[in-house]
Amino acid sequence: MDNMIWKIFFFLTLLMLPGANATKSEIVALFNETADLPCGFKNPQNISLEELVTFWQGAKDDVLYELYRGREKQTHVHPNYIDRTKYNQTAWILHLLNVQIVDQGEYTCFVQHLGPRGLVIIHQLSFQLSVLAPFSQPEITRLDNRTAQIGDILNFSCSSKQGYPKPQEIYWIVEAENSTRYSGDIHLSQDDTNQLYKVTTALSLPITDSTIWINITCLLQTQGPVKLLTSETLNIQMKPYEEPDSNFMIPGLIIAVVTVVLLIILRVPNWGKCPPCCGKREATRVNTEDTDHPKEKDETLEPVNHQMCEKREDR
Protein backbone atom coordinates (compact mmCIF):
# COMPACT_ATOMS: atom_id res chain seq x y z
CA MET A 1 0.00 0.00 0.00
CA ASP A 2 2.79 2.42 0.91
CA ASN A 3 4.55 1.59 -2.36
CA MET A 4 1.41 2.40 -4.40
CA ILE A 5 0.92 5.75 -2.60
CA TRP A 6 4.56 6.60 -3.23
CA LYS A 7 4.15 5.90 -6.98
CA ILE A 8 0.99 7.99 -7.24
CA PHE A 9 2.67 10.88 -5.47
CA PHE A 10 5.60 11.04 -7.85
CA PHE A 11 3.39 10.51 -10.90
CA LEU A 12 1.21 13.50 -9.99
CA THR A 13 4.28 15.57 -9.25
CA LEU A 14 5.67 14.70 -12.69
CA LEU A 15 2.50 15.87 -14.44
CA MET A 16 2.63 19.24 -12.68
CA LEU A 17 6.31 19.81 -13.50
CA PRO A 18 6.95 22.27 -16.38
CA GLY A 19 8.48 20.73 -19.49
CA ALA A 20 7.35 17.21 -18.62
CA ASN A 21 6.46 16.50 -22.25
CA ALA A 22 9.70 17.79 -23.72
CA THR A 23 11.41 15.89 -26.52
CA LYS A 24 13.27 12.87 -25.15
CA SER A 25 16.79 11.82 -26.10
CA GLU A 26 17.58 8.22 -27.05
CA ILE A 27 20.00 5.95 -25.25
CA VAL A 28 21.11 2.86 -27.20
CA ALA A 29 22.45 -0.25 -25.45
CA LEU A 30 23.55 -3.64 -26.68
CA PHE A 31 21.78 -6.81 -25.64
CA ASN A 32 23.35 -8.42 -22.53
CA GLU A 33 25.64 -5.38 -22.12
CA THR A 34 25.43 -2.31 -19.82
CA ALA A 35 23.25 0.75 -20.44
CA ASP A 36 24.30 4.13 -19.06
CA LEU A 37 21.19 5.92 -17.88
CA PRO A 38 21.91 9.63 -17.44
CA CYS A 39 20.44 12.11 -15.00
CA GLY A 40 22.05 15.35 -16.19
CA PHE A 41 21.89 17.06 -12.80
CA LYS A 42 24.77 19.54 -12.33
CA ASN A 43 23.87 20.61 -8.76
CA PRO A 44 24.65 24.27 -9.44
CA GLN A 45 23.79 25.29 -5.86
CA ASN A 46 26.04 22.56 -4.44
CA ILE A 47 23.26 21.13 -2.33
CA SER A 48 24.36 18.49 0.16
CA LEU A 49 23.45 14.88 -0.62
CA GLU A 50 21.81 14.77 2.83
CA GLU A 51 19.13 17.05 1.40
CA LEU A 52 18.61 15.24 -1.92
CA VAL A 53 16.61 12.21 -3.08
CA THR A 54 17.61 10.86 -6.52
CA PHE A 55 15.91 7.98 -8.34
CA TRP A 56 15.36 6.53 -11.82
CA GLN A 57 11.90 5.39 -12.83
CA GLY A 58 10.53 3.46 -15.81
CA ALA A 59 7.44 4.08 -17.92
CA LYS A 60 5.40 1.72 -15.72
CA ASP A 61 6.49 3.67 -12.62
CA ASP A 62 8.91 0.87 -11.74
CA VAL A 63 11.81 2.30 -9.72
CA LEU A 64 15.25 1.11 -10.85
CA TYR A 65 17.34 2.79 -8.15
CA GLU A 66 16.95 5.26 -5.31
CA LEU A 67 19.57 7.29 -3.44
CA TYR A 68 17.81 8.64 -0.37
CA ARG A 69 19.72 11.44 1.36
CA GLY A 70 23.09 9.99 0.36
CA ARG A 71 22.25 6.30 0.98
CA GLU A 72 20.94 3.59 -1.30
CA LYS A 73 17.41 2.55 -0.49
CA GLN A 74 15.72 -0.55 -1.96
CA THR A 75 12.30 -0.15 -0.38
CA HIS A 76 10.72 1.13 -3.59
CA VAL A 77 12.99 -0.66 -6.11
CA HIS A 78 11.20 -3.11 -8.41
CA PRO A 79 12.38 -6.76 -8.09
CA ASN A 80 13.40 -6.82 -11.78
CA TYR A 81 16.18 -4.34 -11.03
CA ILE A 82 17.55 -5.64 -7.73
CA ASP A 83 21.34 -6.21 -8.08
CA ARG A 84 21.23 -4.98 -11.69
CA THR A 85 22.31 -1.37 -11.17
CA LYS A 86 25.43 0.55 -10.17
CA TYR A 87 25.40 4.27 -9.43
CA ASN A 88 28.17 6.70 -10.43
CA GLN A 89 27.75 9.64 -8.06
CA THR A 90 30.42 11.74 -9.74
CA ALA A 91 28.77 11.61 -13.18
CA TRP A 92 25.20 11.19 -11.93
CA ILE A 93 24.82 8.11 -14.16
CA LEU A 94 23.06 4.86 -13.39
CA HIS A 95 24.55 1.73 -14.99
CA LEU A 96 21.90 -0.87 -15.87
CA LEU A 97 23.56 -4.28 -16.14
CA ASN A 98 22.69 -7.23 -18.40
CA VAL A 99 20.27 -5.27 -20.60
CA GLN A 100 17.42 -7.31 -22.10
CA ILE A 101 14.92 -6.56 -24.86
CA VAL A 102 12.17 -6.11 -22.25
CA ASP A 103 14.18 -3.22 -20.74
CA GLN A 104 13.36 -1.04 -23.71
CA GLY A 105 11.19 1.95 -22.99
CA GLU A 106 11.03 5.39 -21.44
CA TYR A 107 12.97 6.28 -18.28
CA THR A 108 13.16 9.40 -16.16
CA CYS A 109 15.68 10.57 -13.59
CA PHE A 110 14.23 12.68 -10.76
CA VAL A 111 16.11 14.81 -8.23
CA GLN A 112 14.18 16.04 -5.19
CA HIS A 113 15.21 18.56 -2.57
CA LEU A 114 14.19 18.00 1.03
CA GLY A 115 13.51 21.48 2.34
CA PRO A 116 11.21 23.20 4.83
CA ARG A 117 8.22 22.42 2.59
CA GLY A 118 9.14 18.77 2.24
CA LEU A 119 10.30 17.01 -0.97
CA VAL A 120 10.25 19.22 -4.07
CA ILE A 121 11.37 18.06 -7.54
CA ILE A 122 14.13 20.37 -8.70
CA HIS A 123 15.33 18.36 -11.73
CA GLN A 124 14.15 15.67 -14.12
CA LEU A 125 15.46 14.16 -17.33
CA SER A 126 13.46 11.76 -19.53
CA PHE A 127 14.95 9.60 -22.26
CA GLN A 128 14.17 6.54 -24.41
CA LEU A 129 16.19 3.34 -24.00
CA SER A 130 16.58 1.21 -27.15
CA VAL A 131 18.22 -2.19 -27.20
CA LEU A 132 20.10 -3.65 -30.16
CA ALA A 133 21.23 -7.24 -30.66
CA PRO A 134 23.64 -7.76 -33.57
CA PHE A 135 22.54 -10.47 -35.99
CA SER A 136 24.96 -13.29 -36.71
CA GLN A 137 26.81 -13.41 -40.02
CA PRO A 138 24.41 -14.66 -42.71
CA GLU A 139 25.03 -18.27 -43.69
CA ILE A 140 24.15 -19.83 -47.04
CA THR A 141 22.91 -23.41 -47.15
CA ARG A 142 22.56 -25.33 -50.38
CA LEU A 143 19.37 -27.38 -50.40
CA ASP A 144 20.48 -29.90 -53.06
CA ASN A 145 23.85 -31.66 -53.01
CA ARG A 146 24.01 -32.97 -56.55
CA THR A 147 26.59 -31.74 -59.06
CA ALA A 148 25.28 -28.68 -60.86
CA GLN A 149 24.55 -29.15 -64.55
CA ILE A 150 23.16 -26.99 -67.31
CA GLY A 151 19.37 -26.85 -67.12
CA ASP A 152 19.17 -27.51 -63.37
CA ILE A 153 17.41 -25.26 -60.87
CA LEU A 154 19.56 -24.82 -57.78
CA ASN A 155 17.94 -24.00 -54.43
CA PHE A 156 19.55 -22.12 -51.55
CA SER A 157 18.58 -20.68 -48.18
CA CYS A 158 20.22 -17.91 -46.17
CA SER A 159 19.75 -17.39 -42.43
CA SER A 160 20.90 -15.08 -39.65
CA LYS A 161 19.88 -15.26 -35.99
CA GLN A 162 19.96 -13.72 -32.50
CA GLY A 163 19.22 -10.18 -33.68
CA TYR A 164 17.01 -7.27 -32.72
CA PRO A 165 15.12 -5.27 -33.96
CA LYS A 166 13.72 -6.63 -37.23
CA PRO A 167 16.11 -6.34 -40.19
CA GLN A 168 15.32 -3.88 -42.93
CA GLU A 169 16.19 -5.99 -45.97
CA ILE A 170 17.79 -9.22 -47.11
CA TYR A 171 18.97 -9.88 -50.66
CA TRP A 172 21.30 -11.95 -52.88
CA ILE A 173 24.14 -11.01 -55.20
CA VAL A 174 24.72 -13.60 -57.94
CA GLU A 175 27.84 -13.21 -60.09
CA ALA A 176 28.24 -15.16 -63.31
CA GLU A 177 28.89 -13.40 -66.60
CA ASN A 178 27.12 -10.40 -65.08
CA SER A 179 26.28 -9.42 -61.52
CA THR A 180 22.59 -9.69 -60.63
CA ARG A 181 20.74 -8.68 -57.47
CA TYR A 182 17.81 -10.81 -56.27
CA SER A 183 15.50 -9.55 -53.54
CA GLY A 184 14.70 -12.04 -50.79
CA ASP A 185 11.48 -12.44 -48.84
CA ILE A 186 12.05 -11.96 -45.10
CA HIS A 187 10.75 -14.83 -42.96
CA LEU A 188 11.02 -14.05 -39.23
CA SER A 189 10.75 -16.20 -36.12
CA GLN A 190 11.09 -14.79 -32.60
CA ASP A 191 12.38 -16.51 -29.48
CA ASP A 192 9.75 -16.45 -26.75
CA THR A 193 12.38 -16.17 -24.02
CA ASN A 194 14.77 -13.43 -25.12
CA GLN A 195 12.63 -11.88 -27.90
CA LEU A 196 15.48 -12.14 -30.44
CA TYR A 197 14.77 -12.72 -34.12
CA LYS A 198 15.91 -15.28 -36.66
CA VAL A 199 15.59 -14.30 -40.32
CA THR A 200 15.65 -16.66 -43.33
CA THR A 201 15.15 -16.32 -47.06
CA ALA A 202 15.31 -18.62 -50.10
CA LEU A 203 16.62 -18.47 -53.66
CA SER A 204 15.86 -20.68 -56.70
CA LEU A 205 18.42 -20.17 -59.44
CA PRO A 206 18.07 -21.62 -62.98
CA ILE A 207 21.29 -22.61 -64.74
CA THR A 208 21.53 -21.54 -68.39
CA ASP A 209 23.65 -22.86 -71.27
CA SER A 210 26.16 -20.03 -70.88
CA THR A 211 26.76 -20.59 -67.17
CA ILE A 212 30.23 -21.89 -66.31
CA TRP A 213 30.62 -20.72 -62.69
CA ILE A 214 28.52 -18.86 -60.13
CA ASN A 215 29.40 -16.81 -57.04
CA ILE A 216 26.51 -16.37 -54.59
CA THR A 217 26.49 -13.94 -51.64
CA CYS A 218 23.73 -13.17 -49.13
CA LEU A 219 23.46 -9.68 -47.56
CA LEU A 220 21.40 -8.53 -44.57
CA GLN A 221 20.57 -4.87 -43.94
CA THR A 222 20.07 -4.32 -40.19
CA GLN A 223 19.60 -1.50 -37.71
CA GLY A 224 22.51 -2.55 -35.51
CA PRO A 225 26.01 -1.15 -35.15
CA VAL A 226 27.08 -3.02 -38.28
CA LYS A 227 24.48 -1.93 -40.81
CA LEU A 228 25.26 -4.46 -43.56
CA LEU A 229 26.13 -8.07 -42.84
CA THR A 230 27.61 -10.19 -45.63
CA SER A 231 27.84 -13.96 -45.86
CA GLU A 232 30.83 -15.87 -47.15
CA THR A 233 30.65 -16.19 -50.94
CA LEU A 234 29.58 -19.61 -52.22
CA ASN A 235 31.31 -20.64 -55.45
CA ILE A 236 29.73 -23.25 -57.72
CA GLN A 237 31.41 -24.72 -60.80
CA MET A 238 29.15 -26.09 -63.50
CA LYS A 239 29.69 -29.66 -64.72
CA PRO A 240 30.37 -29.42 -68.49
CA TYR A 241 28.37 -31.51 -70.95
CA GLU A 242 30.33 -34.69 -71.86
CA GLU A 243 29.96 -36.54 -75.20
CA PRO A 244 29.52 -40.32 -74.85
CA ASP A 245 32.80 -42.22 -75.19
CA SER A 246 32.92 -43.99 -78.61
CA ASN A 247 35.19 -46.73 -77.19
CA PHE A 248 32.27 -47.88 -75.09
CA MET A 249 29.51 -47.38 -77.66
CA ILE A 250 30.59 -50.08 -80.19
CA PRO A 251 30.96 -53.00 -77.72
CA GLY A 252 27.69 -51.98 -76.11
CA LEU A 253 25.92 -52.01 -79.48
CA ILE A 254 27.28 -55.46 -80.34
CA ILE A 255 26.14 -56.88 -77.00
CA ALA A 256 22.68 -55.45 -77.53
CA VAL A 257 22.33 -57.01 -81.02
CA VAL A 258 23.53 -60.43 -79.86
CA THR A 259 21.11 -60.33 -76.93
CA VAL A 260 18.15 -59.59 -79.21
CA VAL A 261 19.09 -62.44 -81.59
CA LEU A 262 19.39 -64.95 -78.74
CA LEU A 263 16.02 -63.93 -77.38
CA ILE A 264 14.42 -64.50 -80.80
CA ILE A 265 16.02 -67.96 -81.17
CA LEU A 266 14.91 -69.07 -77.72
CA ARG A 267 11.32 -67.96 -78.28
CA VAL A 268 10.95 -69.88 -81.68
CA PRO A 269 10.97 -73.73 -81.01
CA ASN A 270 11.53 -74.95 -84.61
CA TRP A 271 14.15 -72.37 -85.47
CA GLY A 272 16.69 -73.86 -87.97
CA LYS A 273 14.71 -77.08 -88.68
CA CYS A 274 13.74 -77.88 -92.28
CA PRO A 275 10.14 -78.99 -92.92
CA PRO A 276 9.72 -82.54 -94.40
CA CYS A 277 10.37 -82.52 -98.12
CA CYS A 278 8.05 -85.22 -99.40
CA GLY A 279 4.96 -87.25 -98.95
CA LYS A 280 2.85 -87.91 -96.06
CA ARG A 281 3.70 -88.31 -92.46
CA GLU A 282 3.67 -92.03 -91.71
CA ALA A 283 0.69 -93.28 -89.87
CA THR A 284 1.35 -93.89 -86.25
CA ARG A 285 -0.43 -96.64 -84.45
CA VAL A 286 -1.32 -96.07 -80.86
CA ASN A 287 -2.35 -98.83 -78.51
CA THR A 288 -5.08 -97.97 -76.09
CA GLU A 289 -6.27 -99.75 -73.02
CA ASP A 290 -9.95 -99.42 -73.97
CA THR A 291 -9.88 -101.66 -77.13
CA ASP A 292 -8.12 -104.76 -78.39
CA HIS A 293 -7.67 -103.36 -81.87
CA PRO A 294 -5.00 -100.86 -82.77
CA LYS A 295 -6.27 -97.47 -83.81
CA GLU A 296 -4.66 -95.40 -86.47
CA LYS A 297 -4.23 -91.68 -86.15
CA ASP A 298 -5.56 -89.48 -88.87
CA GLU A 299 -3.11 -88.93 -91.65
CA THR A 300 -2.30 -85.26 -92.23
CA LEU A 301 -0.30 -83.73 -94.96
CA GLU A 302 2.49 -81.33 -94.14
CA PRO A 303 3.07 -78.46 -96.59
CA VAL A 304 5.97 -79.31 -98.87
CA ASN A 305 8.54 -76.85 -100.13
CA HIS A 306 9.83 -78.71 -103.20
CA GLN A 307 12.48 -76.17 -104.02
CA MET A 308 14.01 -76.48 -100.56
CA CYS A 309 13.83 -80.28 -100.81
CA GLU A 310 15.57 -80.30 -104.17
CA LYS A 311 18.36 -78.17 -102.82
CA ARG A 312 18.78 -80.46 -99.83
CA GLU A 313 18.86 -83.57 -102.12
CA ASP A 314 21.50 -81.92 -104.26
CA ARG A 315 23.67 -81.47 -101.20
PDB file of N, CA, C and O in Angstrom, residues 118-155:
ATOM      1  N   GLY A 118       9.118  20.183   2.566  1.00  0.00           N
ATOM      2  CA  GLY A 118       9.137  18.774   2.239  1.00  0.00           C
ATOM      3  C   GLY A 118       9.898  18.518   0.939  1.00  0.00           C
ATOM      4  O   GLY A 118      10.735  19.316   0.512  1.00  0.00           O
ATOM      5  N   LEU A 119       9.605  17.383   0.269  1.00  0.00           N
ATOM      6  CA  LEU A 119      10.295  17.014  -0.968  1.00  0.00           C
ATOM      7  C   LEU A 119       9.729  17.791  -2.152  1.00  0.00           C
ATOM      8  O   LEU A 119       8.515  17.782  -2.387  1.00  0.00           O
ATOM      9  N   VAL A 120      10.622  18.458  -2.879  1.00  0.00           N
ATOM     10  CA  VAL A 120      10.253  19.221  -4.069  1.00  0.00           C
ATOM     11  C   VAL A 120      11.165  18.799  -5.216  1.00  0.00           C
ATOM     12  O   VAL A 120      12.399  18.756  -5.061  1.00  0.00           O
ATOM     13  N   ILE A 121      10.558  18.450  -6.378  1.00  0.00           N
ATOM     14  CA  ILE A 121      11.374  18.063  -7.538  1.00  0.00           C
ATOM     15  C   ILE A 121      12.054  19.306  -8.092  1.00  0.00           C
ATOM     16  O   ILE A 121      11.391  20.275  -8.472  1.00  0.00           O
ATOM     17  N   ILE A 122      13.376  19.247  -8.163  1.00  0.00           N
ATOM     18  CA  ILE A 122      14.132  20.371  -8.698  1.00  0.00           C
ATOM     19  C   ILE A 122      14.795  20.040 -10.037  1.00  0.00           C
ATOM     20  O   ILE A 122      15.357  20.931 -10.689  1.00  0.00           O
ATOM     21  N   HIS A 123      14.720  18.747 -10.439  1.00  0.00           N
ATOM     22  CA  HIS A 123      15.331  18.362 -11.731  1.00  0.00           C
ATOM     23  C   HIS A 123      14.713  17.049 -12.204  1.00  0.00           C
ATOM     24  O   HIS A 123      14.398  16.167 -11.399  1.00  0.00           O
ATOM     25  N   GLN A 124      14.556  16.938 -13.514  1.00  0.00           N
ATOM     26  CA  GLN A 124      14.150  15.671 -14.118  1.00  0.00           C
ATOM     27  C   GLN A 124      14.691  15.602 -15.540  1.00  0.00           C
ATOM     28  O   GLN A 124      14.841  16.619 -16.219  1.00  0.00           O
ATOM     29  N   LEU A 125      14.978  14.389 -15.964  1.00  0.00           N
ATOM     30  CA  LEU A 125      15.455  14.155 -17.332  1.00  0.00           C
ATOM     31  C   LEU A 125      14.829  12.864 -17.831  1.00  0.00           C
ATOM     32  O   LEU A 125      15.011  11.802 -17.232  1.00  0.00           O
ATOM     33  N   SER A 126      14.083  12.937 -18.928  1.00  0.00           N
ATOM     34  CA  SER A 126      13.458  11.764 -19.529  1.00  0.00           C
ATOM     35  C   SER A 126      14.195  11.375 -20.808  1.00  0.00           C
ATOM     36  O   SER A 126      14.670  12.241 -21.551  1.00  0.00           O
ATOM     37  N   PHE A 127      14.256  10.099 -21.071  1.00  0.00           N
ATOM     38  CA  PHE A 127      14.948   9.598 -22.265  1.00  0.00           C
ATOM     39  C   PHE A 127      14.366   8.247 -22.641  1.00  0.00           C
ATOM     40  O   PHE A 127      13.658   7.605 -21.842  1.00  0.00           O
ATOM     41  N   GLN A 128      14.656   7.816 -23.869  1.00  0.00           N
ATOM     42  CA  GLN A 128      14.175   6.543 -24.405  1.00  0.00           C
ATOM     43  C   GLN A 128      15.344   5.569 -24.485  1.00  0.00           C
ATOM     44  O   GLN A 128      16.395   5.890 -25.053  1.00  0.00           O
ATOM     45  N   LEU A 129      15.163   4.380 -23.925  1.00  0.00           N
ATOM     46  CA  LEU A 129      16.186   3.343 -24.005  1.00  0.00           C
ATOM     47  C   LEU A 129      15.824   2.365 -25.116  1.00  0.00           C
ATOM     48  O   LEU A 129      14.734   1.774 -25.119  1.00  0.00           O
ATOM     49  N   SER A 130      16.738   2.175 -26.072  1.00  0.00           N
ATOM     50  CA  SER A 130      16.580   1.207 -27.155  1.00  0.00           C
ATOM     51  C   SER A 130      17.656   0.148 -27.027  1.00  0.00           C
ATOM     52  O   SER A 130      18.803   0.452 -26.661  1.00  0.00           O
ATOM     53  N   VAL A 131      17.300  -1.072 -27.328  1.00  0.00           N
ATOM     54  CA  VAL A 131      18.225  -2.191 -27.204  1.00  0.00           C
ATOM     55  C   VAL A 131      18.459  -2.800 -28.578  1.00  0.00           C
ATOM     56  O   VAL A 131      17.510  -3.058 -29.326  1.00  0.00           O
ATOM     57  N   LEU A 132      19.724  -3.033 -28.897  1.00  0.00           N
ATOM     58  CA  LEU A 132      20.105  -3.650 -30.164  1.00  0.00           C
ATOM     59  C   LEU A 132      20.827  -4.961 -29.892  1.00  0.00           C
ATOM     60  O   LEU A 132      21.655  -5.047 -28.978  1.00  0.00           O
ATOM     61  N   ALA A 133      20.510  -5.961 -30.705  1.00  0.00           N
ATOM     62  CA  ALA A 133      21.232  -7.240 -30.662  1.00  0.00           C
ATOM     63  C   ALA A 133      21.767  -7.509 -32.062  1.00  0.00           C
ATOM     64  O   ALA A 133      20.975  -7.652 -33.000  1.00  0.00           O
ATOM     65  N   PRO A 134      23.078  -7.546 -32.232  1.00  0.00           N
ATOM     66  CA  PRO A 134      23.638  -7.758 -33.572  1.00  0.00           C
ATOM     67  C   PRO A 134      23.285  -9.147 -34.109  1.00  0.00           C
ATOM     68  O   PRO A 134      23.444 -10.151 -33.417  1.00  0.00           O
ATOM     69  N   PHE A 135      22.810  -9.188 -35.337  1.00  0.00           N
ATOM     70  CA  PHE A 135      22.543 -10.468 -35.992  1.00  0.00           C
ATOM     71  C   PHE A 135      23.865 -11.192 -36.274  1.00  0.00           C
ATOM     72  O   PHE A 135      24.912 -10.564 -36.435  1.00  0.00           O
ATOM     73  N   SER A 136      23.787 -12.505 -36.335  1.00  0.00           N
ATOM     74  CA  SER A 136      24.957 -13.293 -36.713  1.00  0.00           C
ATOM     75  C   SER A 136      25.249 -13.117 -38.202  1.00  0.00           C
ATOM     76  O   SER A 136      24.402 -12.644 -38.970  1.00  0.00           O
ATOM     77  N   GLN A 137      26.467 -13.485 -38.602  1.00  0.00           N
ATOM     78  CA  GLN A 137      26.812 -13.406 -40.021  1.00  0.00           C
ATOM     79  C   GLN A 137      25.895 -14.322 -40.826  1.00  0.00           C
ATOM     80  O   GLN A 137      25.690 -15.480 -40.470  1.00  0.00           O
ATOM     81  N   PRO A 138      25.291 -13.805 -41.900  1.00  0.00           N
ATOM     82  CA  PRO A 138      24.409 -14.659 -42.713  1.00  0.00           C
ATOM     83  C   PRO A 138      25.151 -15.890 -43.216  1.00  0.00           C
ATOM     84  O   PRO A 138      26.330 -15.821 -43.572  1.00  0.00           O
ATOM     85  N   GLU A 139      24.434 -16.991 -43.261  1.00  0.00           N
ATOM     86  CA  GLU A 139      25.028 -18.269 -43.685  1.00  0.00           C
ATOM     87  C   GLU A 139      24.182 -18.874 -44.791  1.00  0.00           C
ATOM     88  O   GLU A 139      22.967 -19.023 -44.639  1.00  0.00           O
ATOM     89  N   ILE A 140      24.833 -19.227 -45.891  1.00  0.00           N
ATOM     90  CA  ILE A 140      24.146 -19.826 -47.035  1.00  0.00           C
ATOM     91  C   ILE A 140      24.172 -21.345 -46.907  1.00  0.00           C
ATOM     92  O   ILE A 140      25.211 -21.937 -46.613  1.00  0.00           O
ATOM     93  N   THR A 141      23.026 -21.953 -47.147  1.00  0.00           N
ATOM     94  CA  THR A 141      22.908 -23.413 -47.151  1.00  0.00           C
ATOM     95  C   THR A 141      22.361 -23.846 -48.499  1.00  0.00           C
ATOM     96  O   THR A 141      21.343 -23.319 -48.958  1.00  0.00           O
ATOM     97  N   ARG A 142      23.046 -24.783 -49.112  1.00  0.00           N
ATOM     98  CA  ARG A 142      22.555 -25.326 -50.377  1.00  0.00           C
ATOM     99  C   ARG A 142      21.592 -26.466 -50.087  1.00  0.00           C
ATOM    100  O   ARG A 142      21.896 -27.387 -49.316  1.00  0.00           O
ATOM    101  N   LEU A 143      20.422 -26.427 -50.706  1.00  0.00           N
ATOM    102  CA  LEU A 143      19.369 -27.378 -50.397  1.00  0.00           C
ATOM    103  C   LEU A 143      19.420 -28.635 -51.247  1.00  0.00           C
ATOM    104  O   LEU A 143      18.652 -29.568 -51.012  1.00  0.00           O
ATOM    105  N   ASP A 144      20.278 -28.676 -52.273  1.00  0.00           N
ATOM    106  CA  ASP A 144      20.482 -29.895 -53.064  1.00  0.00           C
ATOM    107  C   ASP A 144      21.981 -30.112 -53.190  1.00  0.00           C
ATOM    108  O   ASP A 144      22.745 -29.176 -53.407  1.00  0.00           O
ATOM    109  N   ASN A 145      22.409 -31.350 -53.047  1.00  0.00           N
ATOM    110  CA  ASN A 145      23.848 -31.656 -53.008  1.00  0.00           C
ATOM    111  C   ASN A 145      24.377 -32.257 -54.298  1.00  0.00           C
ATOM    112  O   ASN A 145      25.547 -32.639 -54.357  1.00  0.00           O
ATOM    113  N   ARG A 146      23.538 -32.358 -55.313  1.00  0.00           N
ATOM    114  CA  ARG A 146      24.014 -32.966 -56.547  1.00  0.00           C
ATOM    115  C   ARG A 146      24.928 -32.006 -57.307  1.00  0.00           C
ATOM    116  O   ARG A 146      24.895 -30.786 -57.089  1.00  0.00           O
ATOM    117  N   THR A 147      25.709 -32.554 -58.237  1.00  0.00           N
ATOM    118  CA  THR A 147      26.592 -31.739 -59.058  1.00  0.00           C
ATOM    119  C   THR A 147      25.759 -30.892 -60.011  1.00  0.00           C
ATOM    120  O   THR A 147      24.848 -31.383 -60.665  1.00  0.00           O
ATOM    121  N   ALA A 148      26.064 -29.608 -60.033  1.00  0.00           N
ATOM    122  CA  ALA A 148      25.275 -28.679 -60.856  1.00  0.00           C
ATOM    123  C   ALA A 148      25.536 -28.917 -62.337  1.00  0.00           C
ATOM    124  O   ALA A 148      26.685 -29.045 -62.769  1.00  0.00           O
ATOM    125  N   GLN A 149      24.466 -28.977 -63.113  1.00  0.00           N
ATOM    126  CA  GLN A 149      24.555 -29.148 -64.550  1.00  0.00           C
ATOM    127  C   GLN A 149      23.665 -28.118 -65.245  1.00  0.00           C
ATOM    128  O   GLN A 149      22.759 -27.552 -64.639  1.00  0.00           O
ATOM    129  N   ILE A 150      23.959 -27.917 -66.522  1.00  0.00           N
ATOM    130  CA  ILE A 150      23.163 -26.992 -67.314  1.00  0.00           C
ATOM    131  C   ILE A 150      21.706 -27.457 -67.344  1.00  0.00           C
ATOM    132  O   ILE A 150      21.420 -28.635 -67.548  1.00  0.00           O
ATOM    133  N   GLY A 151      20.788 -26.522 -67.120  1.00  0.00           N
ATOM    134  CA  GLY A 151      19.371 -26.849 -67.116  1.00  0.00           C
ATOM    135  C   GLY A 151      18.796 -27.124 -65.738  1.00  0.00           C
ATOM    136  O   GLY A 151      17.579 -27.198 -65.583  1.00  0.00           O
ATOM    137  N   ASP A 152      19.659 -27.276 -64.726  1.00  0.00           N
ATOM    138  CA  ASP A 152      19.175 -27.507 -63.369  1.00  0.00           C
ATOM    139  C   ASP A 152      18.617 -26.217 -62.763  1.00  0.00           C
ATOM    140  O   ASP A 152      18.912 -25.111 -63.220  1.00  0.00           O
ATOM    141  N   ILE A 153      17.836 -26.378 -61.714  1.00  0.00           N
ATOM    142  CA  ILE A 153      17.406 -25.255 -60.871  1.00  0.00           C
ATOM    143  C   ILE A 153      17.976 -25.506 -59.483  1.00  0.00           C
ATOM    144  O   ILE A 153      17.607 -26.466 -58.808  1.00  0.00           O
ATOM    145  N   LEU A 154      18.899 -24.667 -59.072  1.00  0.00           N
ATOM    146  CA  LEU A 154      19.562 -24.817 -57.783  1.00  0.00           C
ATOM    147  C   LEU A 154      18.807 -24.030 -56.716  1.00  0.00           C
ATOM    148  O   LEU A 154      18.365 -22.910 -56.958  1.00  0.00           O
ATOM    149  N   ASN A 155      18.690 -24.613 -55.528  1.00  0.00           N
ATOM    150  CA  ASN A 155      17.935 -24.002 -54.431  1.00  0.00           C
ATOM    151  C   ASN A 155      18.846 -23.737 -53.243  1.00  0.00           C
ATOM    152  O   ASN A 155      19.637 -24.615 -52.847  1.00  0.00           O
TER     153      ASN A 155
END
